Coordinates of C-alpha atoms in Angstrom, one line a residue:
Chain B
X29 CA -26.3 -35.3 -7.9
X30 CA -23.2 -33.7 -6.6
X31 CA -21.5 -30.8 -8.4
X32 CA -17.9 -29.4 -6.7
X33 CA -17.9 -25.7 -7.3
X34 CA -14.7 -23.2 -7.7
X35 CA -15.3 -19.4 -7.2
X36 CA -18.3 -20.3 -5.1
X37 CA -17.9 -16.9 -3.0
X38 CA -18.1 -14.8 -6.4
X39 CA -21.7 -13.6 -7.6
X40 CA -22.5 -16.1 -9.9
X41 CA -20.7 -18.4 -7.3
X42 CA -23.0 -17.9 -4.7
X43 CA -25.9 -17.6 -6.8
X44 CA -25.5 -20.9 -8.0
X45 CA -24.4 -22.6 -5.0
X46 CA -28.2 -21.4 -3.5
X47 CA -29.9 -22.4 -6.7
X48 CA -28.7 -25.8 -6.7
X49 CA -28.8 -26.1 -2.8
X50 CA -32.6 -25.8 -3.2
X51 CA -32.7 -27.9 -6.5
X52 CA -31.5 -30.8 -3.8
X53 CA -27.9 -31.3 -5.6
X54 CA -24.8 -32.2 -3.2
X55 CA -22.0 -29.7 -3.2
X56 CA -18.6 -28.7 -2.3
X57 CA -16.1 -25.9 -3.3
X58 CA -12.7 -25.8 -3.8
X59 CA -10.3 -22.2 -4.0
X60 CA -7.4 -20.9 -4.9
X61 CA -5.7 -21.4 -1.6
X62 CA -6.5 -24.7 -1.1
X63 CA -3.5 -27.3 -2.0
X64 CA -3.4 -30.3 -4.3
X65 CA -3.3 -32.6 -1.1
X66 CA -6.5 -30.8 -0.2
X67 CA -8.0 -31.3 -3.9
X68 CA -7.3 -34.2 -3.8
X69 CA -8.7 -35.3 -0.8
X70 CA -12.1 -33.6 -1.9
X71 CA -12.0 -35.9 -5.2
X72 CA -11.6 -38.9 -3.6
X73 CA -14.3 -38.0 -0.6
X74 CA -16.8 -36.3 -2.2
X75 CA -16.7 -38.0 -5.7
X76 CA -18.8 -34.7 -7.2
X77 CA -20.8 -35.9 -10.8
X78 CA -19.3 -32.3 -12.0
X79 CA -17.3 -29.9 -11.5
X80 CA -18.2 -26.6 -12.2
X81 CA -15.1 -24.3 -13.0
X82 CA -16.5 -20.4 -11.5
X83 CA -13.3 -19.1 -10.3
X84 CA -11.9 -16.5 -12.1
X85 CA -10.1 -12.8 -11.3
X86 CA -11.7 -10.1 -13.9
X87 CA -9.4 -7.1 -15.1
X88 CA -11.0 -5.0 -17.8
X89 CA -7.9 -3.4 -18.4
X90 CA -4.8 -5.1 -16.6
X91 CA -1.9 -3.4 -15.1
X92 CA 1.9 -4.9 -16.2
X93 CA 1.8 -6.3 -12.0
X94 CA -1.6 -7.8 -12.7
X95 CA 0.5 -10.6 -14.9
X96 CA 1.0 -13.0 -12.5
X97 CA -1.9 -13.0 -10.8
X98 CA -3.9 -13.1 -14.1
X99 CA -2.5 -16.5 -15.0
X100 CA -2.4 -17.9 -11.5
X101 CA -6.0 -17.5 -11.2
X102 CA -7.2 -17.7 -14.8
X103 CA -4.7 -20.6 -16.2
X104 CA -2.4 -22.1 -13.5
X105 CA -5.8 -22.8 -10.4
X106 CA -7.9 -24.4 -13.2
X107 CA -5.0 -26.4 -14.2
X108 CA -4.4 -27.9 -10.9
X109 CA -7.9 -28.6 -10.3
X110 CA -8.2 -30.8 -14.1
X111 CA -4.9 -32.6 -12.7
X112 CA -6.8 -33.6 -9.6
X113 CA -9.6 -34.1 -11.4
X114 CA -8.1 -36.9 -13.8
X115 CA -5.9 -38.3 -11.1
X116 CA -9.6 -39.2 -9.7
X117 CA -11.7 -40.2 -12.6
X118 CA -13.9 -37.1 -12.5
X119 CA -14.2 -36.1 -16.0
X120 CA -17.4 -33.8 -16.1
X121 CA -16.2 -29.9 -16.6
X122 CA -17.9 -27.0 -16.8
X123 CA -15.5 -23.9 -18.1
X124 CA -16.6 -20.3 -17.8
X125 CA -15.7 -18.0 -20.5
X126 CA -16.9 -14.7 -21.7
X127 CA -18.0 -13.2 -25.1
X128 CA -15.0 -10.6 -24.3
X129 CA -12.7 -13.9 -26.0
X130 CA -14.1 -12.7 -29.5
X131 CA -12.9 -9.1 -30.0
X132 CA -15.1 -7.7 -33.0
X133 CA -16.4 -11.1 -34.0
X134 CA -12.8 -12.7 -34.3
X135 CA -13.1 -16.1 -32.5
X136 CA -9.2 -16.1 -32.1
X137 CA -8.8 -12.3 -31.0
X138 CA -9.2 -11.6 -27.2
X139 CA -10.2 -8.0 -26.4
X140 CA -8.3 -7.7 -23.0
X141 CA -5.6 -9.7 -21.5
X142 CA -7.9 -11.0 -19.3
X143 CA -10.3 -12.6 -21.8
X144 CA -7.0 -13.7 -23.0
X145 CA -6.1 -15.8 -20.7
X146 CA -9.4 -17.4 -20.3
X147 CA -8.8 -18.7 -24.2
X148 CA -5.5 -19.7 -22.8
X149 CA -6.9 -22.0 -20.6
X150 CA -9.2 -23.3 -23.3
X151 CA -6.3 -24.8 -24.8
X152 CA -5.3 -26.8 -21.3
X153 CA -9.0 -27.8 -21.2
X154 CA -8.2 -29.4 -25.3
X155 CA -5.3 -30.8 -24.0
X156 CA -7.1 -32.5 -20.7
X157 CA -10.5 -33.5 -22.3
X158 CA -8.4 -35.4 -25.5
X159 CA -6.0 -36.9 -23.5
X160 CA -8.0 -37.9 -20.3
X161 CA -11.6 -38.8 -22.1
X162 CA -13.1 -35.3 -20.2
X163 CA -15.8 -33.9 -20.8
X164 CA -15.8 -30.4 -21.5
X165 CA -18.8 -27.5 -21.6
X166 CA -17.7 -24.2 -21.7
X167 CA -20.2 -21.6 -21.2
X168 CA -19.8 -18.1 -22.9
X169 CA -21.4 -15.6 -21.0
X170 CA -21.9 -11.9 -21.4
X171 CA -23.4 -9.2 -19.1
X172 CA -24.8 -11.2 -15.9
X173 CA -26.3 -8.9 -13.5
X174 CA -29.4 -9.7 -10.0
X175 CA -29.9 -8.8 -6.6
X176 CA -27.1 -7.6 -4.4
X177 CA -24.6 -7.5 -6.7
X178 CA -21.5 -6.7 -4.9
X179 CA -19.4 -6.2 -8.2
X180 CA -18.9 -2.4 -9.3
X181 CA -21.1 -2.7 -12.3
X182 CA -23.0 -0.5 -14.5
X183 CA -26.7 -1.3 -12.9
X184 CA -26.0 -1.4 -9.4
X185 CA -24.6 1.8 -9.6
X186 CA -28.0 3.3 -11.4
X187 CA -29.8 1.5 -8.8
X188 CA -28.0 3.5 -6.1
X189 CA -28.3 6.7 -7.4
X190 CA -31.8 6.4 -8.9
X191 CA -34.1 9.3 -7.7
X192 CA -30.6 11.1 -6.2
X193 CA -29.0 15.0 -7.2
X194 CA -26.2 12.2 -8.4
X195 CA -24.5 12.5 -11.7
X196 CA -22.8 9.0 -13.2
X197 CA -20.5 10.4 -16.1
X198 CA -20.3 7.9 -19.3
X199 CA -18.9 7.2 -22.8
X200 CA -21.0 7.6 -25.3
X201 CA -23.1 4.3 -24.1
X202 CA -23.6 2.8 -27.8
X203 CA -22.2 -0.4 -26.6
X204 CA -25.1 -2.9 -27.0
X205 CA -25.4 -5.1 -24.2
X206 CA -26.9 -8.1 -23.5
X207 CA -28.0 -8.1 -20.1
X208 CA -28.7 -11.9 -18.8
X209 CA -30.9 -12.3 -15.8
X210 CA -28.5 -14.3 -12.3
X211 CA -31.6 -16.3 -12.1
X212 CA -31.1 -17.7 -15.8
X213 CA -27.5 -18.2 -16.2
X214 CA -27.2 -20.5 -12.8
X215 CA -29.8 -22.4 -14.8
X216 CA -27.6 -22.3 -17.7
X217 CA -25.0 -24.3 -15.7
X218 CA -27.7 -26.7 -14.2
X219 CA -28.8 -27.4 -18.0
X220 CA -25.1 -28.0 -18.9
X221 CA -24.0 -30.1 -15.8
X222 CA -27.3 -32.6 -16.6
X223 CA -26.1 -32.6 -20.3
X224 CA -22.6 -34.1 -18.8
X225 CA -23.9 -36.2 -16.2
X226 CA -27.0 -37.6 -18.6
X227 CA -24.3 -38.4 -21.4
X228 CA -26.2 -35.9 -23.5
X229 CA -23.4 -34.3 -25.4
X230 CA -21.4 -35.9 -28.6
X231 CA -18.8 -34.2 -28.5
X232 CA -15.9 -33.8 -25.9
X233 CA -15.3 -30.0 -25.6
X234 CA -17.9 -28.0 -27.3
X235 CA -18.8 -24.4 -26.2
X236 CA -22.4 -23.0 -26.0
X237 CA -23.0 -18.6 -26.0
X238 CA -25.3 -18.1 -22.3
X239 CA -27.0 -15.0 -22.8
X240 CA -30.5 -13.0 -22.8
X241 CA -31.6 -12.5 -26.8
X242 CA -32.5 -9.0 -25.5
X243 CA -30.6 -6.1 -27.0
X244 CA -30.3 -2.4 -25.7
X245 CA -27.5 -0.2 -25.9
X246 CA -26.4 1.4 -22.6
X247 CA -27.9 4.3 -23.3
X248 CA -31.6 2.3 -24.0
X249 CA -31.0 0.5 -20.6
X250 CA -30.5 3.5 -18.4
X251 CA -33.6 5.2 -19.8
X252 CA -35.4 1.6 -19.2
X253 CA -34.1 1.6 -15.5
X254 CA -36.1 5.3 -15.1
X255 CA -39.0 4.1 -16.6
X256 CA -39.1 0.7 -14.3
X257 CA -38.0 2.5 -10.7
X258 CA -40.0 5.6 -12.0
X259 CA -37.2 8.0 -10.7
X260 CA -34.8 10.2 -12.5
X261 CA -31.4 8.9 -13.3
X262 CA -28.8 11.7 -14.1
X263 CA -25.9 10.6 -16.3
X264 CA -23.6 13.0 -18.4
X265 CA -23.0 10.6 -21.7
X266 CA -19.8 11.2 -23.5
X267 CA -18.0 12.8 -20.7
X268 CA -15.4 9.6 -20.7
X269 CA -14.1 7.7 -23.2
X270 CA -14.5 4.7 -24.2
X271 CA -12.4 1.4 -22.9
X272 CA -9.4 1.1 -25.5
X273 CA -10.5 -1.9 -27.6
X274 CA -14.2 -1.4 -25.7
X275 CA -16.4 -4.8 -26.4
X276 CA -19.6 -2.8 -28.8
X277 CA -21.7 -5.5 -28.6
X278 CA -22.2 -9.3 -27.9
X279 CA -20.8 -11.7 -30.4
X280 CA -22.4 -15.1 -29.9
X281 CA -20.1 -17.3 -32.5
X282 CA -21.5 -20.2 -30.3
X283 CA -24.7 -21.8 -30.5
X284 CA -26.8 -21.1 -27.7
X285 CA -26.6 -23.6 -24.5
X286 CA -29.5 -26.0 -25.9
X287 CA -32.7 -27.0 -23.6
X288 CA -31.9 -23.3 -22.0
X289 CA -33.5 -19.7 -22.9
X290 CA -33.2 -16.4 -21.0
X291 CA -36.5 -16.0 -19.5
X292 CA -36.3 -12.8 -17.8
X293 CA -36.2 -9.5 -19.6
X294 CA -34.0 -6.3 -18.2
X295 CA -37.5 -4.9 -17.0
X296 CA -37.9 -7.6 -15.0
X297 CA -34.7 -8.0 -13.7
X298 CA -34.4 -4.1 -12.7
X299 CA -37.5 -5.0 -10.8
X300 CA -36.0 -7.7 -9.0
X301 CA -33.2 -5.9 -8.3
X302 CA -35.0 -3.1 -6.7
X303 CA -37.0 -5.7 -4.0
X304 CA -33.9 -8.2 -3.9
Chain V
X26 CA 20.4 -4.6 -36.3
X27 CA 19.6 -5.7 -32.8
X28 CA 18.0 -8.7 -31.4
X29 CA 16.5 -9.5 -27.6
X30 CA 16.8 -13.0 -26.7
X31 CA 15.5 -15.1 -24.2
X32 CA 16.6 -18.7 -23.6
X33 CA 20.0 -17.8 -25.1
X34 CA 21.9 -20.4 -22.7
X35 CA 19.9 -23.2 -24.2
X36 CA 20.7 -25.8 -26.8
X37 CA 19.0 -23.2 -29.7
X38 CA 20.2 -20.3 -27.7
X39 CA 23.5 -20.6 -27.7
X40 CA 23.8 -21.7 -31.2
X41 CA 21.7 -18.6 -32.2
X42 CA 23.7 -16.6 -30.2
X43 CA 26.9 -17.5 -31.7
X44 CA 25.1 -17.6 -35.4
X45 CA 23.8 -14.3 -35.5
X46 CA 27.0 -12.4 -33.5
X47 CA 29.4 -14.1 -36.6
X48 CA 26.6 -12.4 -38.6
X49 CA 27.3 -8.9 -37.3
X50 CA 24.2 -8.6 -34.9
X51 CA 23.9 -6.7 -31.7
X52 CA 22.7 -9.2 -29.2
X53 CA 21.1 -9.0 -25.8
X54 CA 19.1 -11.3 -23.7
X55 CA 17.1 -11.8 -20.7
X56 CA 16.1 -14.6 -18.5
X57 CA 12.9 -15.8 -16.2
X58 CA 14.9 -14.4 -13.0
X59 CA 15.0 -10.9 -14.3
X60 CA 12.4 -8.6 -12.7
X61 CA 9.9 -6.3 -14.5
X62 CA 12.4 -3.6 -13.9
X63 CA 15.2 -5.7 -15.9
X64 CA 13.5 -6.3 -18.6
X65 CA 12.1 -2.4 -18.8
X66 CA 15.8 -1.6 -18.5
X67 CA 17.3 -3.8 -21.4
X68 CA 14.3 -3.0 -23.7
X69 CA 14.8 0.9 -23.1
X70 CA 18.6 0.8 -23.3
X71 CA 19.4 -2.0 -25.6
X72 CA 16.4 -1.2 -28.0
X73 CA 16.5 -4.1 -30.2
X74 CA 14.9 -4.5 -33.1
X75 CA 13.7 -7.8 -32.6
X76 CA 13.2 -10.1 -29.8
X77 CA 13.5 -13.7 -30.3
X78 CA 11.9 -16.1 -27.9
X79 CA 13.4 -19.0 -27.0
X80 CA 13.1 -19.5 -23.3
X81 CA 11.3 -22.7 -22.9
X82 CA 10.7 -25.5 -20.1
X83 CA 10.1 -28.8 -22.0
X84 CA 8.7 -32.1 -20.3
X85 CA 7.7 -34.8 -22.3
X86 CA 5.3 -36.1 -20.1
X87 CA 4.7 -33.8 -16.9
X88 CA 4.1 -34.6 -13.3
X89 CA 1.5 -33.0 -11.2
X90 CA 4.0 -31.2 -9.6
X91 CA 5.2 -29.3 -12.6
X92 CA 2.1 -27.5 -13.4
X93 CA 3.4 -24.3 -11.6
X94 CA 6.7 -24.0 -13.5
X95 CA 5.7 -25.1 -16.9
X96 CA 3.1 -22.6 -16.9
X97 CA 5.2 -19.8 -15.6
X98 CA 8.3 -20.4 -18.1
X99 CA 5.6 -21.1 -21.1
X100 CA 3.1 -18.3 -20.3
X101 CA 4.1 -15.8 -17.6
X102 CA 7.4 -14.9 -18.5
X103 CA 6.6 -14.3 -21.9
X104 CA 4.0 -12.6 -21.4
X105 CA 6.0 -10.4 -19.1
X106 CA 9.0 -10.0 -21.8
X107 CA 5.4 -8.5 -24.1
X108 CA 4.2 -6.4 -21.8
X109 CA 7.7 -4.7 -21.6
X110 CA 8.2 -4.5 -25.1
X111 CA 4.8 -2.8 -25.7
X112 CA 5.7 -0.6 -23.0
X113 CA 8.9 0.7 -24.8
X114 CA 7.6 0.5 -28.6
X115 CA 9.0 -2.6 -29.4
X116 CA 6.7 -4.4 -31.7
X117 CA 8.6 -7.6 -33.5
X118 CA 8.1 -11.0 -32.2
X119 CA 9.3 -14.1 -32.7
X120 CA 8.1 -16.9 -30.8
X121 CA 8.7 -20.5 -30.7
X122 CA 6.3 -23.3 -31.3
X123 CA 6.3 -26.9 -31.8
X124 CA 4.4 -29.4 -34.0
X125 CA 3.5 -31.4 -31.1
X126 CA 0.6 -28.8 -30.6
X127 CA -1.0 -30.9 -33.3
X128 CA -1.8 -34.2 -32.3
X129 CA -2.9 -36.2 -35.0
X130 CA -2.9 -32.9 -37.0
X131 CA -5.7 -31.3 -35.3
X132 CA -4.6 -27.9 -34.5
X133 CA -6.2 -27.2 -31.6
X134 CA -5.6 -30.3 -29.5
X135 CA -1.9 -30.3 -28.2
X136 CA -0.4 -33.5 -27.6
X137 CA 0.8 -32.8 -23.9
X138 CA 0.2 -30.0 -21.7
X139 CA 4.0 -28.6 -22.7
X140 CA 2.7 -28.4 -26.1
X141 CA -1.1 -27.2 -24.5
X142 CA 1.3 -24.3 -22.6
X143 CA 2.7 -23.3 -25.7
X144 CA -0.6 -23.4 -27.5
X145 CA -2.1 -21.2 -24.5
X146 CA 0.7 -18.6 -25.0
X147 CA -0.5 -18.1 -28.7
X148 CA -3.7 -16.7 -27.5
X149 CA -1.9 -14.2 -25.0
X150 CA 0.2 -13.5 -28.4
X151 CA -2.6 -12.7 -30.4
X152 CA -4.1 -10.1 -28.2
X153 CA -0.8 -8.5 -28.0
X154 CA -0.6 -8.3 -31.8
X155 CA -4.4 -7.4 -32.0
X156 CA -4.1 -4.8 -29.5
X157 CA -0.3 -3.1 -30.0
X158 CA 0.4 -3.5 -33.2
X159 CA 2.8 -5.7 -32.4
X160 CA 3.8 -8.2 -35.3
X161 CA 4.5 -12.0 -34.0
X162 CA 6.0 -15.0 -36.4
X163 CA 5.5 -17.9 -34.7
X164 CA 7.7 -20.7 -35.7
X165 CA 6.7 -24.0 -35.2
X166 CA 9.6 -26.7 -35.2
X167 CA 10.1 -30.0 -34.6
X168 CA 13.0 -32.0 -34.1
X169 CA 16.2 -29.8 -34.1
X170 CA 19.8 -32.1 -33.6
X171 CA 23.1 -30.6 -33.7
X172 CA 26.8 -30.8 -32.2
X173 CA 27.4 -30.6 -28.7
X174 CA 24.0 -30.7 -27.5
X175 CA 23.3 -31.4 -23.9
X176 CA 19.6 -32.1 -24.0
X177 CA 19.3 -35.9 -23.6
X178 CA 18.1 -36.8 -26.5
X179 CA 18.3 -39.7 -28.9
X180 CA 20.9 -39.0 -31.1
X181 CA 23.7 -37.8 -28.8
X182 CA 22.6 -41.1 -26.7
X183 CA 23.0 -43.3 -30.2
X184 CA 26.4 -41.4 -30.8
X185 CA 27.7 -42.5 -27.5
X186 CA 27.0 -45.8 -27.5
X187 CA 27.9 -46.7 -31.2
X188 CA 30.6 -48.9 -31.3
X189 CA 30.1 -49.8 -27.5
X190 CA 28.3 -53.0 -26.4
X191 CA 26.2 -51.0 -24.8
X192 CA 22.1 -51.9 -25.6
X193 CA 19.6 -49.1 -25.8
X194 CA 15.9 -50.0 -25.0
X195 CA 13.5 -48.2 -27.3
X196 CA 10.0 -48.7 -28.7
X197 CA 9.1 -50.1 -31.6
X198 CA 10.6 -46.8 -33.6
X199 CA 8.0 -46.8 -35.9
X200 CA 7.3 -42.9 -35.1
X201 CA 8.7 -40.7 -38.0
X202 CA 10.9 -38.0 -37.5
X203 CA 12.1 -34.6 -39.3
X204 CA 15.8 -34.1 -38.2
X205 CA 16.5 -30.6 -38.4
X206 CA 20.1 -29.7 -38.5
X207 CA 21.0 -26.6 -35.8
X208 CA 22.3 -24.6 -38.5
X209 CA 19.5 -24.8 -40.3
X210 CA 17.6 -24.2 -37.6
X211 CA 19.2 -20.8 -36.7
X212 CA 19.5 -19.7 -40.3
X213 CA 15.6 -20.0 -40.2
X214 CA 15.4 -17.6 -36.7
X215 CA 17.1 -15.0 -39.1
X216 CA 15.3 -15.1 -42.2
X217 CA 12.4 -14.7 -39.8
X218 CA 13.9 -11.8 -37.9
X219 CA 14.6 -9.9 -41.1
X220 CA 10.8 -10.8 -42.7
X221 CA 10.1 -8.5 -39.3
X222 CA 12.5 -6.3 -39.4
X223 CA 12.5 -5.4 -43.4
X224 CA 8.6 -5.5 -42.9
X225 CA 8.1 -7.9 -45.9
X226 CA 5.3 -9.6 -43.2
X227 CA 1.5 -9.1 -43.7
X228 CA 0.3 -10.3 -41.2
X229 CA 0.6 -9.4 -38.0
X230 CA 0.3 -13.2 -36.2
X231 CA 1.7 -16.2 -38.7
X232 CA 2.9 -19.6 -37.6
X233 CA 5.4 -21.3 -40.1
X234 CA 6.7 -24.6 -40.4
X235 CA 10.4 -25.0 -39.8
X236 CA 11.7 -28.8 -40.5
X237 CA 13.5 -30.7 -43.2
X238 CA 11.8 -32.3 -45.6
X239 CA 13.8 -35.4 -45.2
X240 CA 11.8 -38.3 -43.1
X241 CA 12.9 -41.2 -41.4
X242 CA 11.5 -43.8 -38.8
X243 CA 13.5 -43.9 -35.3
X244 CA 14.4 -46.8 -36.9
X245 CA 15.8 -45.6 -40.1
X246 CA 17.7 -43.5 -38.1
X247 CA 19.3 -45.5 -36.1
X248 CA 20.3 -47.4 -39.0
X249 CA 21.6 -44.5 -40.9
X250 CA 23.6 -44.0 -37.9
X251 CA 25.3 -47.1 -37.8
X252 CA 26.0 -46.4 -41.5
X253 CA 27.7 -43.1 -41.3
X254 CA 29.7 -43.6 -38.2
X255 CA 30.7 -47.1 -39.4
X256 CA 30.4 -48.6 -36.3
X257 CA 27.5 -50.6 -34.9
X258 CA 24.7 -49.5 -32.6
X259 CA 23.0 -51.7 -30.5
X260 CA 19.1 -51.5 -30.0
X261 CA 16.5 -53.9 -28.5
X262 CA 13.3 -52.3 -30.2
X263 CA 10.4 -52.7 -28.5
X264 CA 11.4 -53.3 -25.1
X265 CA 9.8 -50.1 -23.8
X266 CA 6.4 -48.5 -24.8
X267 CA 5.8 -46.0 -26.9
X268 CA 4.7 -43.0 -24.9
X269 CA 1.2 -41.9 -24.1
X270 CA 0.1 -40.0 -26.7
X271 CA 3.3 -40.7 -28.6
X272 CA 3.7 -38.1 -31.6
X273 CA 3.8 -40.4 -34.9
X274 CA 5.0 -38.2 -37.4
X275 CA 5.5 -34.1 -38.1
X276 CA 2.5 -32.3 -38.5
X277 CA 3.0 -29.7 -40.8
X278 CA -0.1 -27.8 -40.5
X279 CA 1.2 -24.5 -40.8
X280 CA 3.2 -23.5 -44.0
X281 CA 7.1 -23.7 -44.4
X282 CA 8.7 -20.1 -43.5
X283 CA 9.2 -18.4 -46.5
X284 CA 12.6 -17.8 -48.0
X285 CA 13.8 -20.7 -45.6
X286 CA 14.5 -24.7 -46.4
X287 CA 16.8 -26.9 -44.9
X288 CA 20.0 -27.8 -46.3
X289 CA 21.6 -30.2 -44.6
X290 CA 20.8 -33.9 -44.5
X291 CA 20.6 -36.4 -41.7
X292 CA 23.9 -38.3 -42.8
X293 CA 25.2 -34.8 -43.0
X294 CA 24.5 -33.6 -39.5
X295 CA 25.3 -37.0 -37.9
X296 CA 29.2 -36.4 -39.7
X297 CA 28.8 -32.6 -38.4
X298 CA 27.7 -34.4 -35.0
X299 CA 30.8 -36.9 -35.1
X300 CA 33.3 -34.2 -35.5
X301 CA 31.7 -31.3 -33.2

């Protein structure tokens, strides 16, 4: 099977793109830089079964000259690349969005202008999969975290200072995360890609929560990162504030992705993380 | 009181403009070529009360190539005219919808990727409002006809050919539409204004309907035309398609604006048409 990939160079981009490599799928990418001529070239040459939509640029909290940027990436790339798509007959899609789309449970309410934007694009992806007979899955994911995360994150900055004189300083840490494992959520988008290409789902756009069942609050998973590296981690808690409009825990208004679990726990994955 | 507006040299525009300075407002207004610094400038020294947003880039049916520019009128720049109002304290809203983001009356599937942009816009306004406390109405019209209008529409085309022996080509004209006079049109921009303004609003993110009540087929139109104008139009229906996706009818999903209904009938506005 052949899946075309955007945001292939981004952690869950090259994550996947190994994953399916070694699953024996075909791929291809497509970025931001690349024209429609060039889209469109790769439509019509490589034909891909699916294309899997990674790209996007993350701002917690965006700056007023962020804007542009935000919408180029977020709205306007993905747009381009459903144009191409229809103009070839390639109608399987695979959407990323986040749990940060529903701020305090409100399915409507995006806590950042970057989760706004991805709901934005929703709406383009309504427009495309009604009026061009696509096929949409968009997968809401949460906290992804794995090996040689390049991404300034919370864990791979507790790895790095594990067993150090270091001191991370912290809000309060009662946000309750759930922490899904790299290894499960490219699974998650195999699952969903067969779905598409197996004509397994009834409706046309439907969107399905990705994330580990597994609940700790940050303050529960930096004490379960000392107990699993066995080394002291020093954090001051409360010494900064929290996010405006911070996200306090996952809201999974969408079923979860079915035929898919998350498999490994956060022990496990800190684990992994330490060898990977 | 004071308003902001954007697409003031449009059809609307400029008939709001004149409206609401016979009215005794203060008026400014800014366009998609002022900078960030242009728009910090007006909202800081003009300080209105309320900004009214019209600015729009319509296509019927879009092109591949428009992708870009739809998205940055519909999106980009007005979420650039929100960012600078939230910047200066400047929390009244009122933005511009259509009913063709309801195909078939479903409200979240738009009818073309105009009405998708527009649709995609709401979500940026609803973190705004979520996030500032800024309050948005959301107006949602649909067919708006007045003297003097430049956009090529139907009726200025049936006015200029009625008593010519020139043929118009049209489809079948089965699709029903809800004339809405310009005056009315503008009256409802300032009952909406002053909901803000007087803060007799709720909520903080409401869409309202604003059309007539009166209904008639393209084809009762163009009959009732003929019959006000005493002269006679010529029109071969269905010589052309109707339009992909053609929108068959107003969908009024969303409730008629309070303190608002139009006044002025077709045969009305065609004589108001005739003589402007």
């Amino acid at each position: 099977m052949r899946a075309l990939l955007t945001g292939a160079t981004g952690f869950v981009g090259q994550n996947l793109k190994t994953y399916l490599q070694d699953r024996g799928w075909q791929l291809g990418t497509i970025g931001r830089k690349d024209s429609s001529k060039d889209m469109d070239e790769k439509m019509q040459s490589f034909k891909p079964d699916v294309v899997i939509h990674l790209a996007t640029l993350f701002k917690a909290e965006h700056q007023t000259e962020d804007i542009p940027d935000l919408i180029q990436s977020n709205i306007t790339f993905g747009t381009q690349v459903l144009e191409s798509m229809v103009r070839h007959n390639i109608l399987n899609f695979i959407n990323t969005g986040t749990l940060w789309q529903y701020y305090e449970g409100q399915k409507d309410v995006p806590s950042c202008l970057y989760a706004a934007t991805k709901t934005a694009f929703e709406s383009i992806l309504r427009f495309y999969s009604s009026a061009n007979q696509m096929k949409v899955i968009n997968l809401m994911l949460a906290d992804t975290y794995g090996p040689k995360d390049p991404r300034k994150k919370l864990l791979p900055k507790l790895l790095s200072i594990a067993g150090t004189e270091k001191k991370l300083q912290l809000s309060e840490g009662q946000q309750v995360i759930a922490w899904t494992f790299i290894g499960d959520v490219v699974e998650a988008f195999e699952v969903a890609a067969q779905r598409l290409i197996l004509d397994q789902e009834a409706k046309r756009f439907v969107s399905y929560t990705v994330t580990s069942t597994e609940e700790l609050s940050l303050r529960e998973s930096v004490r379960l990162c000392e107990q699993v590296l066995g080394k002291k981690i020093w954090v001051d808690f409360g010494t900064k504030p929290y996010r405006k409009r911070e996200v306090m825990g996952p809201e999974r208004l969408d079923p979860q992705l079915p035929g898919w679990t998350a498999k490994v726990s956060l022990a496990q994955g800190i684990e992994a993380c330490r060898h990977g």
